[in-house]
Each structure stands twice: as C-alpha cells, then as structure tokens.
Short mmCIF file of C-alpha atoms (C1' of nucleotides) in Angstrom, two decimals:
data_model
loop_
_atom_site.label_atom_id
_atom_site.label_comp_id
_atom_site.label_asym_id
_atom_site.label_seq_id
_atom_site.Cartn_x
_atom_site.Cartn_y
_atom_site.Cartn_z
CA UNK A 2 0.01 0.02 -0.10
CA UNK A 3 1.32 3.51 -0.84
CA UNK A 4 0.72 6.47 1.42
CA UNK A 5 -1.26 8.46 -0.97
CA UNK A 6 -4.07 5.78 -0.98
CA UNK A 7 -3.66 5.25 2.67
CA UNK A 8 -4.15 8.77 3.50
CA UNK A 9 -7.13 9.25 1.33
CA UNK A 10 -8.72 6.08 2.72
CA UNK A 11 -8.29 7.27 6.38
CA UNK A 12 -9.81 10.58 5.19
CA UNK A 13 -13.02 8.85 4.23
CA UNK A 14 -13.51 7.70 7.78
CA UNK A 15 -11.78 9.86 10.23
CA UNK A 16 -11.99 13.78 10.69
CA UNK A 17 -9.23 14.26 13.39
CA UNK A 18 -9.95 17.88 14.40
CA UNK A 19 -7.42 19.06 17.45
CA UNK A 20 -6.51 15.66 18.14
CA UNK A 21 -3.95 16.52 20.86
CA UNK A 22 -6.06 18.43 23.32
CA UNK A 23 -3.76 20.99 25.14
CA UNK A 24 -3.74 24.41 26.02
CA UNK A 25 -0.11 25.14 26.17
CA UNK A 26 3.11 23.77 24.74
CA UNK A 27 4.17 22.56 27.97
CA UNK A 28 0.91 20.74 28.39
CA UNK A 29 1.77 18.74 25.48
CA UNK A 30 5.17 18.06 27.04
CA UNK A 31 3.34 16.69 30.11
CA UNK A 32 0.71 14.62 28.00
CA UNK A 33 3.78 13.34 25.52
CA UNK A 34 5.44 11.79 28.92
CA UNK A 35 2.65 10.69 30.84
CA UNK A 36 1.04 8.87 27.84
CA UNK A 37 4.17 6.44 27.65
CA UNK A 38 2.51 3.09 27.91
CA UNK A 39 -0.75 4.28 29.45
CA UNK A 40 -4.18 5.10 27.91
CA UNK A 41 -5.18 8.58 27.40
CA UNK A 42 -8.01 8.52 29.78
CA UNK A 43 -5.71 7.92 32.53
CA UNK A 44 -3.29 10.72 31.27
CA UNK A 45 -6.42 13.13 31.28
CA UNK A 46 -7.10 12.28 35.00
CA UNK A 47 -3.57 12.96 35.86
CA UNK A 48 -3.49 16.19 34.01
CA UNK A 49 -6.67 17.34 35.79
CA UNK A 50 -5.04 16.59 39.12
CA UNK A 51 -2.00 18.71 37.85
CA UNK A 52 -4.03 21.70 37.06
CA UNK A 53 -6.19 21.43 40.24
CA UNK A 54 -2.83 21.45 42.11
CA UNK A 55 -1.57 24.33 39.90
CA UNK A 56 1.21 22.24 38.50
CA UNK A 57 0.68 22.97 35.04
CA UNK A 58 3.68 24.90 34.02
CA UNK A 59 7.43 24.05 33.72
CA UNK A 60 8.38 26.31 36.40
CA UNK A 61 5.70 24.93 39.06
CA UNK A 62 6.67 21.55 38.28
CA UNK A 63 10.19 22.00 38.61
CA UNK A 64 9.73 23.46 42.07
CA UNK A 65 7.11 20.88 43.18
CA UNK A 66 7.91 18.10 45.87
CA UNK A 67 8.25 14.78 44.27
CA UNK A 68 5.68 13.12 46.55
CA UNK A 69 3.00 15.77 45.20
CA UNK A 70 3.57 15.03 41.74
CA UNK A 71 3.60 11.25 42.17
CA UNK A 72 0.03 11.72 43.66
CA UNK A 73 -1.08 13.66 40.71
CA UNK A 74 0.31 11.17 37.96
CA UNK A 75 -0.52 7.99 39.74
CA UNK A 76 -3.14 6.77 37.43
CA UNK A 77 -0.75 6.76 34.40
CA UNK A 78 1.23 3.96 35.96
CA UNK A 79 5.08 3.81 36.28
CA UNK A 80 4.28 7.08 38.43
CA UNK A 81 7.47 7.17 40.35
CA UNK A 82 9.63 7.17 37.38
CA UNK A 83 7.24 9.58 35.44
CA UNK A 84 7.17 11.94 38.46
CA UNK A 85 10.83 12.24 38.60
CA UNK A 86 11.22 12.38 34.83
CA UNK A 87 8.78 15.05 34.69
CA UNK A 88 10.34 16.99 37.29
CA UNK A 89 13.75 16.81 35.47
CA UNK A 90 12.34 17.87 32.09
CA UNK A 91 10.38 20.82 33.66
CA UNK A 92 13.58 22.05 35.08
CA UNK A 93 15.32 21.83 32.00
CA UNK A 94 12.70 23.36 29.86
CA UNK A 95 12.13 26.11 32.41
CA UNK A 96 15.42 27.61 31.18
CA UNK A 97 15.44 26.73 27.62
CA UNK A 98 13.34 28.16 24.91
CA UNK A 99 12.55 25.59 22.64
CA UNK A 100 10.79 27.72 20.23
CA UNK A 101 13.85 29.83 19.31
CA UNK A 102 16.01 26.87 18.47
CA UNK A 103 16.59 25.29 15.16
CA UNK A 104 14.71 22.09 14.59
CA UNK A 105 17.71 20.14 14.79
CA UNK A 106 19.04 21.59 17.80
CA UNK A 107 15.63 21.40 19.49
CA UNK A 108 15.32 17.70 18.70
CA UNK A 109 18.95 17.16 20.33
CA UNK A 110 17.93 19.03 23.27
CA UNK A 111 14.83 16.86 23.87
CA UNK A 112 16.84 13.65 23.25
CA UNK A 113 19.23 14.80 25.87
CA UNK A 114 16.36 14.59 28.55
CA UNK A 115 16.00 11.68 30.75
CA UNK A 116 12.60 10.19 29.83
CA UNK A 117 12.25 11.78 26.62
CA UNK A 118 13.02 9.11 23.86
CA UNK A 119 12.34 9.56 19.96
CA UNK A 120 8.50 9.18 20.06
CA UNK A 121 8.23 11.60 22.97
CA UNK A 122 10.56 14.17 21.38
CA UNK A 123 9.07 14.20 17.98
CA UNK A 124 5.58 14.24 19.38
CA UNK A 125 6.31 17.20 21.40
CA UNK A 126 8.15 19.00 18.17
CA UNK A 127 4.99 18.46 16.19
CA UNK A 128 2.17 18.96 18.62
CA UNK A 129 3.63 21.67 20.71
CA UNK A 130 5.94 23.47 18.50
CA UNK A 131 4.36 22.65 15.22
CA UNK A 132 7.59 21.43 13.45
CA UNK A 133 7.25 19.09 10.53
CA UNK A 134 8.20 15.86 12.07
CA UNK A 135 6.32 12.82 11.88
CA UNK A 136 6.50 10.85 15.11
CA UNK A 137 6.23 6.84 15.04
CA UNK A 138 4.47 5.20 17.71
CA UNK A 139 3.54 1.58 18.36
CA UNK A 140 0.18 1.89 16.59
CA UNK A 141 1.82 3.29 13.47
CA UNK A 142 4.35 0.47 13.38
CA UNK A 143 1.63 -2.15 13.78
CA UNK A 144 -0.46 -0.68 10.86
CA UNK A 145 2.53 -0.34 8.86
CA UNK A 146 4.03 -3.91 9.49
CA UNK A 147 0.35 -5.66 8.64
CA UNK A 148 -0.54 -3.58 5.84
CA UNK A 149 2.95 -3.48 4.30
CA UNK A 150 3.06 0.12 3.78
CA UNK A 151 6.77 0.39 4.45
CA UNK A 152 9.84 -2.10 4.08
CA UNK A 153 11.34 -1.00 7.56
CA UNK A 154 10.04 -0.63 11.10
CA UNK A 155 13.40 1.11 12.14
CA UNK A 156 12.40 4.13 13.91
CA UNK A 157 14.34 6.92 11.97
CA UNK A 158 13.70 5.17 8.63
CA UNK A 159 9.90 4.95 9.10
CA UNK A 160 9.82 8.63 10.09
CA UNK A 161 11.86 9.71 7.17
CA UNK A 162 9.70 7.54 4.84
CA UNK A 163 6.52 9.24 6.17
CA UNK A 164 8.21 12.65 5.70
CA UNK A 165 9.22 12.02 2.56
CA UNK A 166 5.73 10.50 0.95
CA UNK A 167 3.54 13.11 2.63
CA UNK A 168 3.67 16.98 1.84
CA UNK A 169 5.98 18.55 4.12
CA UNK A 170 3.45 20.19 6.47
CA UNK A 171 2.95 19.84 9.96
CA UNK A 172 -0.68 20.04 9.87
CA UNK A 173 -0.83 17.04 7.57
CA UNK A 174 1.49 15.22 9.59
CA UNK A 175 -0.66 15.73 12.75
CA UNK A 176 -3.75 14.73 10.87
CA UNK A 177 -2.43 11.54 9.48
CA UNK A 178 -0.62 10.44 12.75
CA UNK A 179 -3.85 10.94 14.62
CA UNK A 180 -5.95 9.00 11.76
CA UNK A 181 -3.45 6.08 12.15
CA UNK A 182 -3.93 5.94 15.81
CA UNK A 183 -7.49 6.02 15.63
CA UNK A 184 -7.60 3.44 12.79
CA UNK A 185 -5.21 1.14 15.10
CA UNK A 186 -7.80 1.49 18.07
CA UNK A 187 -10.70 0.86 16.34
CA UNK A 188 -9.59 -2.17 13.54
CA UNK A 189 -5.89 -2.54 14.00
CA UNK A 190 -5.83 -3.68 17.49
CA UNK A 191 -3.56 -6.29 18.86
CA UNK A 192 -6.44 -8.60 18.05
CA UNK A 193 -7.12 -7.10 14.80
CA UNK A 194 -10.81 -6.63 13.18
CA UNK A 195 -9.76 -7.17 9.58
CA UNK A 196 -13.37 -7.95 8.72
CA UNK A 197 -14.77 -4.63 9.41
CA UNK A 198 -11.60 -2.64 8.89
CA UNK A 199 -11.76 0.59 6.70
CA UNK A 200 -8.50 -0.41 4.85
CA UNK A 201 -9.45 -3.93 4.21
CA UNK A 202 -9.70 -3.49 0.58
CA UNK A 203 -6.16 -2.14 0.16
CA UNK A 204 -4.54 -4.19 3.35
CA UNK A 205 -2.75 -7.55 2.09
CA UNK A 206 -3.33 -8.81 5.57
CA UNK A 207 -6.98 -8.63 5.46
CA UNK A 208 -7.26 -10.40 2.04
CA UNK A 209 -4.85 -12.95 3.30
CA UNK A 210 -5.99 -15.90 5.63
CA UNK A 211 -4.74 -14.66 8.98
"C1'" DG B 15 -9.71 -11.79 35.52
"C1'" DG B 16 -6.32 -11.16 31.92
"C1'" DC B 17 -4.95 -8.01 28.42
"C1'" DC B 18 -3.52 -4.10 26.78
"C1'" DA B 19 -2.06 1.03 26.88
"C1'" DG B 20 0.25 6.83 21.68
"C1'" DG B 21 7.77 4.14 25.92
"C1'" DC B 22 12.19 4.72 27.71
"C1'" DG B 23 16.81 3.53 29.89
"C1'" DG B 24 19.81 -0.01 30.83
"C1'" DC B 25 21.38 -4.09 29.86
"C1'" DC B 26 22.98 -7.83 26.71
"C1'" DC B 27 24.85 -9.80 22.30
"C1'" DG C 30 21.13 -2.64 15.13
"C1'" DG C 31 17.76 -5.51 17.84
"C1'" DG C 32 15.89 -8.05 22.02
"C1'" DC C 33 14.85 -8.40 26.77
"C1'" DC C 34 13.44 -6.45 31.46
"C1'" DG C 35 11.73 -3.49 35.02
"C1'" DC C 36 8.73 0.00 35.71
"C1'" DA C 37 2.78 0.02 37.64
"C1'" DT C 38 -2.08 2.01 37.27
"C1'" DG C 39 -6.89 1.69 35.42
"C1'" DG C 40 -10.19 0.61 31.64
"C1'" DC C 41 -12.32 -2.93 29.06
#
DNA sequence: GGCCAGGCGGCCC
DNA sequence: GGGCCGCATGGC
C-alpha cells in the first residue's frame, strides 16, 4: 500500500480535529511523557490533578515536591519514574526556549532529557511546536507492519519515509498520525478486526488468511 | 480476571 | 541494530 492511498482511505473515515488536546506547549510535554505506555483516559485524569494542584507550568513542576507530583500522576502507571522524569524535564525546559531553537537543535535538546525518547521528542516537536516531524508510535508501526506500507520498522527510517511520502506540512503530519492512531484503536488492534476494517480493500493482511 | 495501553533506559549480544 | 527486562495503574 502506498501512502497517498492510505491517506485518502483514512480521510474517508476519520476527521481528526484538534487531536492532541492541550492548552499550552508545556501541556503537550506533560501529556507526551504521561502517555508513555498508558491510555489517554488515565493521562486526562492526571492532567486534571496537576491543574487542580496548579502544577501545569514548567516552573511550577520544577519546584514541586516529588511526593505531590507522584500523587497527581499515579493513574498513568510507572508513576514514580514519571514524576521524577517530569520534574527533570520541567527544570530543563524552564530555562531553555525551544521555540527559538533550530529544529535540529531542539530535537537534540529533547533527546538529551532523561525520559524523552524518539517518540516523545517528536510528538512534542510536532504537536507543541508545530515542526514538520512525523512521530512513529506503536500504533503506526503495527499498521505499517500488517498493511506492508513500508519495508522497514526502524524508527528513523520509518519517520523519514512518512516525511518523504507526505507533503511536508505539520498539519498534514498531525492529521495523518492522528488518523493512524484512530485506525489502530478501532480496527488494527492487537487482536485485529480485519473484517470490518476501513482499509481491508487495500491491506494485504486482510485479504490473506490470517 | 487477564490483556493492553500513543515508551524509555539499561542491559546484553 | 535488535531483543529483553523493569517500571505500575486503571479501563475494558
């Protein structure tokens, strides 16, 4: 399957508006860290807790006691780790101004933070800073693998592939990435629902026995 | 009641 | 580069 036909098939079913709900760039950072291996529902709870505790800015989180952070983010799992990492990230971001950095510099900076890997960094760059970077998550890999969209699942190669195949636009990247996630949640689950899938006409897997 | 969730870092080979 | 492990709660 090629990317243009994937895109138009997704567009027929999904309309992904503001798919990453956040009021500020730093709220995207918080969400990106908390959603690591956690469902968005549990992340929403944690963000609501943080807002109630007035811990929604980098400055506030960098100064907050760990125990308080832990309580707020408990629902997202791995909560001690996440509280510690969030605090470290907040400290670094309270001083740096990512929006004034060149893309490469900003990406390298994010990568240097403990608890920020490729997907988290790229989600932050795309959704918080509107940079034309296509984040690769587990959902995207799963769809690509099953539908044989790309010949690699290597993070950097798959990212480069999508960035090359799609028009170089942050809005298009957001939309496409969002729709892929929706597709993976609805049909391309761990236990796939190929029979009803919106892509079954074009997906090799669905037309093959198992 | 068992899967599974919008990973990451630290290992190992 | 790739594979395995620990990290942990809550929804379905």
